[in-house]
JSON list of C-alpha atoms and ligand atoms in Angstrom, two decimals:
[
{"chain": "A", "resi": 1, "resn": "UNK", "atom": "CA", "xyz": [-4.74, -10.50, -4.44]},
{"chain": "A", "resi": 2, "resn": "UNK", "atom": "CA", "xyz": [-2.06, -10.95, -7.10]},
{"chain": "A", "resi": 3, "resn": "UNK", "atom": "CA", "xyz": [-1.85, -8.51, -9.98]},
{"chain": "A", "resi": 4, "resn": "UNK", "atom": "CA", "xyz": [-2.98, -11.16, -12.46]},
{"chain": "A", "resi": 5, "resn": "UNK", "atom": "CA", "xyz": [-5.97, -12.00, -10.27]},
{"chain": "A", "resi": 6, "resn": "UNK", "atom": "CA", "xyz": [-6.88, -8.30, -10.20]},
{"chain": "A", "resi": 7, "resn": "UNK", "atom": "CA", "xyz": [-6.71, -8.28, -14.01]},
{"chain": "A", "resi": 8, "resn": "UNK", "atom": "CA", "xyz": [-8.78, -11.48, -14.16]},
{"chain": "A", "resi": 9, "resn": "UNK", "atom": "CA", "xyz": [-11.47, -9.92, -11.95]},
{"chain": "A", "resi": 10, "resn": "UNK", "atom": "CA", "xyz": [-11.80, -6.64, -13.85]},
{"chain": "A", "resi": 11, "resn": "UNK", "atom": "CA", "xyz": [-11.90, -8.51, -17.17]},
{"chain": "A", "resi": 12, "resn": "UNK", "atom": "CA", "xyz": [-15.37, -9.67, -16.19]},
{"chain": "A", "resi": 13, "resn": "UNK", "atom": "CA", "xyz": [-16.54, -6.06, -16.59]},
{"chain": "A", "resi": 14, "resn": "UNK", "atom": "CA", "xyz": [-15.13, -5.62, -20.09]},
{"chain": "A", "resi": 15, "resn": "UNK", "atom": "CA", "xyz": [-17.60, -4.18, -22.59]},
{"chain": "A", "resi": 16, "resn": "UNK", "atom": "CA", "xyz": [-16.83, -6.09, -25.76]},
{"chain": "A", "resi": 17, "resn": "UNK", "atom": "CA", "xyz": [-20.10, -6.69, -27.65]},
{"chain": "A", "resi": 18, "resn": "UNK", "atom": "CA", "xyz": [-18.39, -6.37, -31.04]},
{"chain": "A", "resi": 19, "resn": "UNK", "atom": "CA", "xyz": [-15.20, -8.42, -30.73]},
{"chain": "A", "resi": 20, "resn": "UNK", "atom": "CA", "xyz": [-16.46, -10.62, -27.88]},
{"chain": "A", "resi": 21, "resn": "UNK", "atom": "CA", "xyz": [-12.85, -10.50, -26.71]},
{"chain": "A", "resi": 22, "resn": "UNK", "atom": "CA", "xyz": [-12.72, -9.40, -23.10]},
{"chain": "A", "resi": 23, "resn": "UNK", "atom": "CA", "xyz": [-9.41, -8.10, -21.73]},
{"chain": "A", "resi": 24, "resn": "UNK", "atom": "CA", "xyz": [-8.44, -7.15, -18.19]},
{"chain": "A", "resi": 25, "resn": "UNK", "atom": "CA", "xyz": [-5.39, -5.17, -17.13]},
{"chain": "A", "resi": 26, "resn": "UNK", "atom": "CA", "xyz": [-4.00, -4.32, -13.71]},
{"chain": "A", "resi": 27, "resn": "UNK", "atom": "CA", "xyz": [-1.07, -2.06, -12.95]},
{"chain": "A", "resi": 28, "resn": "UNK", "atom": "CA", "xyz": [0.76, -1.51, -9.72]},
{"chain": "A", "resi": 29, "resn": "UNK", "atom": "CA", "xyz": [1.81, 2.09, -9.21]},
{"chain": "A", "resi": 30, "resn": "UNK", "atom": "CA", "xyz": [4.79, 3.46, -7.27]},
{"chain": "A", "resi": 31, "resn": "UNK", "atom": "CA", "xyz": [2.63, 3.80, -4.12]},
{"chain": "A", "resi": 32, "resn": "UNK", "atom": "CA", "xyz": [1.77, 0.09, -4.24]},
{"chain": "A", "resi": 33, "resn": "UNK", "atom": "CA", "xyz": [-1.82, 0.81, -5.18]},
{"chain": "A", "resi": 34, "resn": "UNK", "atom": "CA", "xyz": [-3.32, -1.36, -7.92]},
{"chain": "A", "resi": 35, "resn": "UNK", "atom": "CA", "xyz": [-5.35, 0.19, -10.75]},
{"chain": "A", "resi": 36, "resn": "UNK", "atom": "CA", "xyz": [-7.53, -1.81, -13.08]},
{"chain": "A", "resi": 37, "resn": "UNK", "atom": "CA", "xyz": [-8.96, -1.41, -16.54]},
{"chain": "A", "resi": 38, "resn": "UNK", "atom": "CA", "xyz": [-10.95, -3.37, -19.09]},
{"chain": "A", "resi": 39, "resn": "UNK", "atom": "CA", "xyz": [-11.58, -2.83, -22.77]},
{"chain": "A", "resi": 40, "resn": "UNK", "atom": "CA", "xyz": [-14.56, -0.63, -23.57]},
{"chain": "A", "resi": 41, "resn": "UNK", "atom": "CA", "xyz": [-15.71, -0.96, -27.16]},
{"chain": "A", "resi": 42, "resn": "UNK", "atom": "CA", "xyz": [-17.95, 1.35, -29.17]},
{"chain": "A", "resi": 43, "resn": "UNK", "atom": "CA", "xyz": [-20.22, 0.86, -32.15]},
{"chain": "A", "resi": 44, "resn": "UNK", "atom": "CA", "xyz": [-17.93, 3.37, -33.86]},
{"chain": "A", "resi": 45, "resn": "UNK", "atom": "CA", "xyz": [-15.15, 0.81, -33.68]},
{"chain": "A", "resi": 46, "resn": "UNK", "atom": "CA", "xyz": [-12.07, 3.10, -33.55]},
{"chain": "A", "resi": 47, "resn": "UNK", "atom": "CA", "xyz": [-13.51, 4.79, -30.47]},
{"chain": "A", "resi": 48, "resn": "UNK", "atom": "CA", "xyz": [-13.06, 1.66, -28.38]},
{"chain": "A", "resi": 49, "resn": "UNK", "atom": "CA", "xyz": [-10.37, 1.66, -25.73]},
{"chain": "A", "resi": 50, "resn": "UNK", "atom": "CA", "xyz": [-8.03, -1.08, -24.56]},
{"chain": "A", "resi": 51, "resn": "UNK", "atom": "CA", "xyz": [-7.85, -2.52, -21.05]},
{"chain": "A", "resi": 52, "resn": "UNK", "atom": "CA", "xyz": [-4.32, -1.18, -20.55]},
{"chain": "A", "resi": 53, "resn": "UNK", "atom": "CA", "xyz": [-5.44, 2.35, -21.45]},
{"chain": "A", "resi": 54, "resn": "UNK", "atom": "CA", "xyz": [-8.24, 2.13, -18.90]},
{"chain": "A", "resi": 55, "resn": "UNK", "atom": "CA", "xyz": [-5.90, 1.02, -16.13]},
{"chain": "A", "resi": 56, "resn": "UNK", "atom": "CA", "xyz": [-3.44, 3.80, -16.97]},
{"chain": "A", "resi": 57, "resn": "UNK", "atom": "CA", "xyz": [-6.24, 6.37, -16.98]},
{"chain": "A", "resi": 58, "resn": "UNK", "atom": "CA", "xyz": [-7.37, 5.18, -13.54]},
{"chain": "A", "resi": 59, "resn": "UNK", "atom": "CA", "xyz": [-3.82, 5.50, -12.20]},
{"chain": "A", "resi": 60, "resn": "UNK", "atom": "CA", "xyz": [-3.37, 9.01, -13.55]},
{"chain": "A", "resi": 61, "resn": "UNK", "atom": "CA", "xyz": [-6.81, 10.08, -12.35]},
{"chain": "A", "resi": 62, "resn": "UNK", "atom": "CA", "xyz": [-5.78, 8.96, -8.86]},
{"chain": "A", "resi": 63, "resn": "UNK", "atom": "CA", "xyz": [-2.75, 11.23, -9.02]},
{"chain": "A", "resi": 64, "resn": "UNK", "atom": "CA", "xyz": [-0.01, 8.73, -9.84]},
{"chain": "A", "resi": 65, "resn": "UNK", "atom": "CA", "xyz": [2.29, 8.75, -12.84]},
{"chain": "A", "resi": 66, "resn": "UNK", "atom": "CA", "xyz": [4.67, 5.83, -12.34]},
{"chain": "A", "resi": 67, "resn": "UNK", "atom": "CA", "xyz": [3.81, 2.19, -12.78]},
{"chain": "A", "resi": 68, "resn": "UNK", "atom": "CA", "xyz": [6.02, -0.60, -11.45]},
{"chain": "A", "resi": 69, "resn": "UNK", "atom": "CA", "xyz": [4.30, -3.76, -12.66]},
{"chain": "A", "resi": 70, "resn": "UNK", "atom": "CA", "xyz": [1.70, -4.72, -15.26]},
{"chain": "A", "resi": 71, "resn": "UNK", "atom": "CA", "xyz": [-0.56, -7.73, -15.83]},
{"chain": "A", "resi": 72, "resn": "UNK", "atom": "CA", "xyz": [-2.90, -8.34, -18.77]},
{"chain": "A", "resi": 73, "resn": "UNK", "atom": "CA", "xyz": [-5.24, -11.29, -19.27]},
{"chain": "A", "resi": 74, "resn": "UNK", "atom": "CA", "xyz": [-7.63, -12.52, -21.96]},
{"chain": "A", "resi": 75, "resn": "UNK", "atom": "CA", "xyz": [-9.28, -15.73, -23.10]},
{"chain": "A", "resi": 76, "resn": "UNK", "atom": "CA", "xyz": [-6.85, -16.29, -25.94]},
{"chain": "A", "resi": 77, "resn": "UNK", "atom": "CA", "xyz": [-4.90, -19.32, -27.20]},
{"chain": "A", "resi": 78, "resn": "UNK", "atom": "CA", "xyz": [-1.61, -17.70, -26.22]},
{"chain": "A", "resi": 79, "resn": "UNK", "atom": "CA", "xyz": [-0.88, -14.89, -23.74]},
{"chain": "A", "resi": 80, "resn": "UNK", "atom": "CA", "xyz": [-2.46, -11.71, -25.03]},
{"chain": "A", "resi": 81, "resn": "UNK", "atom": "CA", "xyz": [-0.10, -9.25, -26.69]},
{"chain": "A", "resi": 82, "resn": "UNK", "atom": "CA", "xyz": [-0.65, -5.53, -26.00]},
{"chain": "A", "resi": 83, "resn": "UNK", "atom": "CA", "xyz": [-1.27, -3.49, -29.16]},
{"chain": "A", "resi": 84, "resn": "UNK", "atom": "CA", "xyz": [1.33, -1.05, -30.38]},
{"chain": "A", "resi": 85, "resn": "UNK", "atom": "CA", "xyz": [-0.48, 1.95, -28.97]},
{"chain": "A", "resi": 86, "resn": "UNK", "atom": "CA", "xyz": [-0.71, 0.41, -25.53]},
{"chain": "A", "resi": 87, "resn": "UNK", "atom": "CA", "xyz": [2.99, -0.44, -25.59]},
{"chain": "A", "resi": 88, "resn": "UNK", "atom": "CA", "xyz": [3.73, 3.24, -26.12]},
{"chain": "A", "resi": 89, "resn": "UNK", "atom": "CA", "xyz": [1.25, 4.16, -23.35]},
{"chain": "A", "resi": 90, "resn": "UNK", "atom": "CA", "xyz": [2.91, 1.75, -20.92]},
{"chain": "A", "resi": 91, "resn": "UNK", "atom": "CA", "xyz": [6.33, 3.16, -21.84]},
{"chain": "A", "resi": 92, "resn": "UNK", "atom": "CA", "xyz": [5.11, 6.65, -20.97]},
{"chain": "A", "resi": 93, "resn": "UNK", "atom": "CA", "xyz": [4.65, 5.68, -17.34]},
{"chain": "A", "resi": 94, "resn": "UNK", "atom": "CA", "xyz": [6.99, 2.74, -16.72]},
{"chain": "A", "resi": 95, "resn": "UNK", "atom": "CA", "xyz": [10.72, 2.16, -16.91]},
{"chain": "A", "resi": 96, "resn": "UNK", "atom": "CA", "xyz": [12.02, -0.23, -19.56]},
{"chain": "A", "resi": 97, "resn": "UNK", "atom": "CA", "xyz": [12.67, -2.94, -16.93]},
{"chain": "A", "resi": 98, "resn": "UNK", "atom": "CA", "xyz": [9.12, -2.97, -15.54]},
{"chain": "A", "resi": 99, "resn": "UNK", "atom": "CA", "xyz": [7.78, -6.54, -15.49]},
{"chain": "A", "resi": 100, "resn": "UNK", "atom": "CA", "xyz": [4.77, -7.24, -17.69]},
{"chain": "A", "resi": 101, "resn": "UNK", "atom": "CA", "xyz": [2.87, -10.50, -17.17]},
{"chain": "A", "resi": 102, "resn": "UNK", "atom": "CA", "xyz": [0.72, -11.57, -20.10]},
{"chain": "A", "resi": 103, "resn": "UNK", "atom": "CA", "xyz": [-1.70, -14.39, -19.41]},
{"chain": "A", "resi": 104, "resn": "UNK", "atom": "CA", "xyz": [-4.54, -16.50, -20.69]},
{"chain": "A", "resi": 105, "resn": "UNK", "atom": "CA", "xyz": [-7.58, -17.29, -18.60]},
{"chain": "A", "resi": 106, "resn": "UNK", "atom": "CA", "xyz": [-6.60, -20.98, -18.68]},
{"chain": "A", "resi": 107, "resn": "UNK", "atom": "CA", "xyz": [-3.24, -20.36, -17.09]},
{"chain": "A", "resi": 108, "resn": "UNK", "atom": "CA", "xyz": [-0.63, -19.79, -19.82]},
{"chain": "A", "resi": 109, "resn": "UNK", "atom": "CA", "xyz": [1.77, -17.03, -18.80]},
{"chain": "A", "resi": 110, "resn": "UNK", "atom": "CA", "xyz": [4.43, -15.05, -20.61]},
{"chain": "A", "resi": 111, "resn": "UNK", "atom": "CA", "xyz": [6.63, -12.67, -18.66]},
{"chain": "A", "resi": 112, "resn": "UNK", "atom": "CA", "xyz": [8.28, -9.78, -20.44]},
{"chain": "A", "resi": 113, "resn": "UNK", "atom": "CA", "xyz": [9.19, -6.15, -19.85]},
{"chain": "A", "resi": 114, "resn": "UNK", "atom": "CA", "xyz": [8.07, -2.81, -21.21]},
{"chain": "A", "resi": 115, "resn": "UNK", "atom": "CA", "xyz": [11.45, -2.46, -22.93]},
{"chain": "A", "resi": 116, "resn": "UNK", "atom": "CA", "xyz": [11.18, -5.83, -24.65]},
{"chain": "A", "resi": 117, "resn": "UNK", "atom": "CA", "xyz": [7.64, -5.03, -25.77]},
{"chain": "A", "resi": 118, "resn": "UNK", "atom": "CA", "xyz": [8.69, -1.79, -27.45]},
{"chain": "A", "resi": 119, "resn": "UNK", "atom": "CA", "xyz": [12.26, -1.68, -28.70]},
{"chain": "A", "resi": 120, "resn": "UNK", "atom": "CA", "xyz": [13.11, 1.68, -30.24]},
{"chain": "A", "resi": 121, "resn": "UNK", "atom": "CA", "xyz": [10.47, 3.46, -28.19]},
{"chain": "A", "resi": 122, "resn": "UNK", "atom": "CA", "xyz": [9.77, 7.04, -29.19]},
{"chain": "A", "resi": 123, "resn": "UNK", "atom": "CA", "xyz": [10.78, 9.19, -26.21]},
{"chain": "A", "resi": 124, "resn": "UNK", "atom": "CA", "xyz": [11.10, 12.82, -25.19]},
{"chain": "A", "resi": 125, "resn": "UNK", "atom": "CA", "xyz": [14.82, 12.62, -26.02]},
{"chain": "A", "resi": 126, "resn": "UNK", "atom": "CA", "xyz": [13.89, 12.42, -29.69]},
{"chain": "A", "resi": 127, "resn": "UNK", "atom": "CA", "xyz": [12.44, 15.89, -29.45]},
{"chain": "A", "resi": 128, "resn": "UNK", "atom": "CA", "xyz": [15.56, 17.46, -27.98]},
{"chain": "A", "resi": 129, "resn": "UNK", "atom": "CA", "xyz": [17.52, 19.70, -30.30]},
{"chain": "A", "resi": 130, "resn": "UNK", "atom": "CA", "xyz": [21.30, 19.31, -30.36]},
{"chain": "B", "resi": 201, "resn": "LIG", "atom": "N1", "xyz": [-7.53, -5.31, -26.53]},
{"chain": "B", "resi": 201, "resn": "LIG", "atom": "C1", "xyz": [-7.15, -4.86, -25.31]},
{"chain": "B", "resi": 201, "resn": "LIG", "atom": "O1", "xyz": [-7.96, -4.30, -24.55]},
{"chain": "B", "resi": 201, "resn": "LIG", "atom": "N2", "xyz": [-5.87, -5.05, -24.93]},
{"chain": "B", "resi": 201, "resn": "LIG", "atom": "C2", "xyz": [-4.95, -5.76, -25.64]},
{"chain": "B", "resi": 201, "resn": "LIG", "atom": "O2", "xyz": [-3.82, -5.92, -25.16]},
{"chain": "B", "resi": 201, "resn": "LIG", "atom": "C3", "xyz": [-5.31, -6.33, -26.94]},
{"chain": "B", "resi": 201, "resn": "LIG", "atom": "C4", "xyz": [-6.63, -5.93, -27.47]},
{"chain": "B", "resi": 201, "resn": "LIG", "atom": "C5", "xyz": [-8.95, -5.19, -26.90]},
{"chain": "B", "resi": 201, "resn": "LIG", "atom": "C6", "xyz": [-9.30, -4.11, -27.89]},
{"chain": "B", "resi": 201, "resn": "LIG", "atom": "C7", "xyz": [-10.61, -4.63, -28.45]},
{"chain": "B", "resi": 201, "resn": "LIG", "atom": "O3", "xyz": [-11.67, -4.22, -27.59]},
{"chain": "B", "resi": 201, "resn": "LIG", "atom": "C8", "xyz": [-10.47, -6.13, -28.37]},
{"chain": "B", "resi": 201, "resn": "LIG", "atom": "O4", "xyz": [-9.41, -6.39, -27.47]},
{"chain": "B", "resi": 201, "resn": "LIG", "atom": "C9", "xyz": [-10.18, -6.79, -29.70]},
{"chain": "B", "resi": 201, "resn": "LIG", "atom": "O5", "xyz": [-9.13, -6.17, -30.34]}
]
């Protein structure tokens, strides 16, 4: 199964009763294993979590900390764009050249990279003292 098909499948499980906007994310980790996540909303709106965050949490829970490819899908007019927080979360675990495929359920695709999604990323280097 392709990464985007894995994201498409897990999207079906999204819990989005408030936005009605279901998102699925799949990430391939260094081992080759694929981890999936969907958005999980909450009646206390800020407590909801994004699909990308869920996939990253699944990867880390399985003992992996490096992702090598990402796919995100939603039923949107144009390929879904990860929020700012998720861009920083992806950057925590993936190199800047990691491919990110953003897709719509009706087949529109935009390919980008973690680096292009988050120019000027805040990194551990910023906390080093000279
Ligand atoms: N959402 C994601 O899960 N990932 C994205 O990349 C964009 C937004 C979710 C959060 C919320 O549950 C819903 O989409 C509407 O913002």
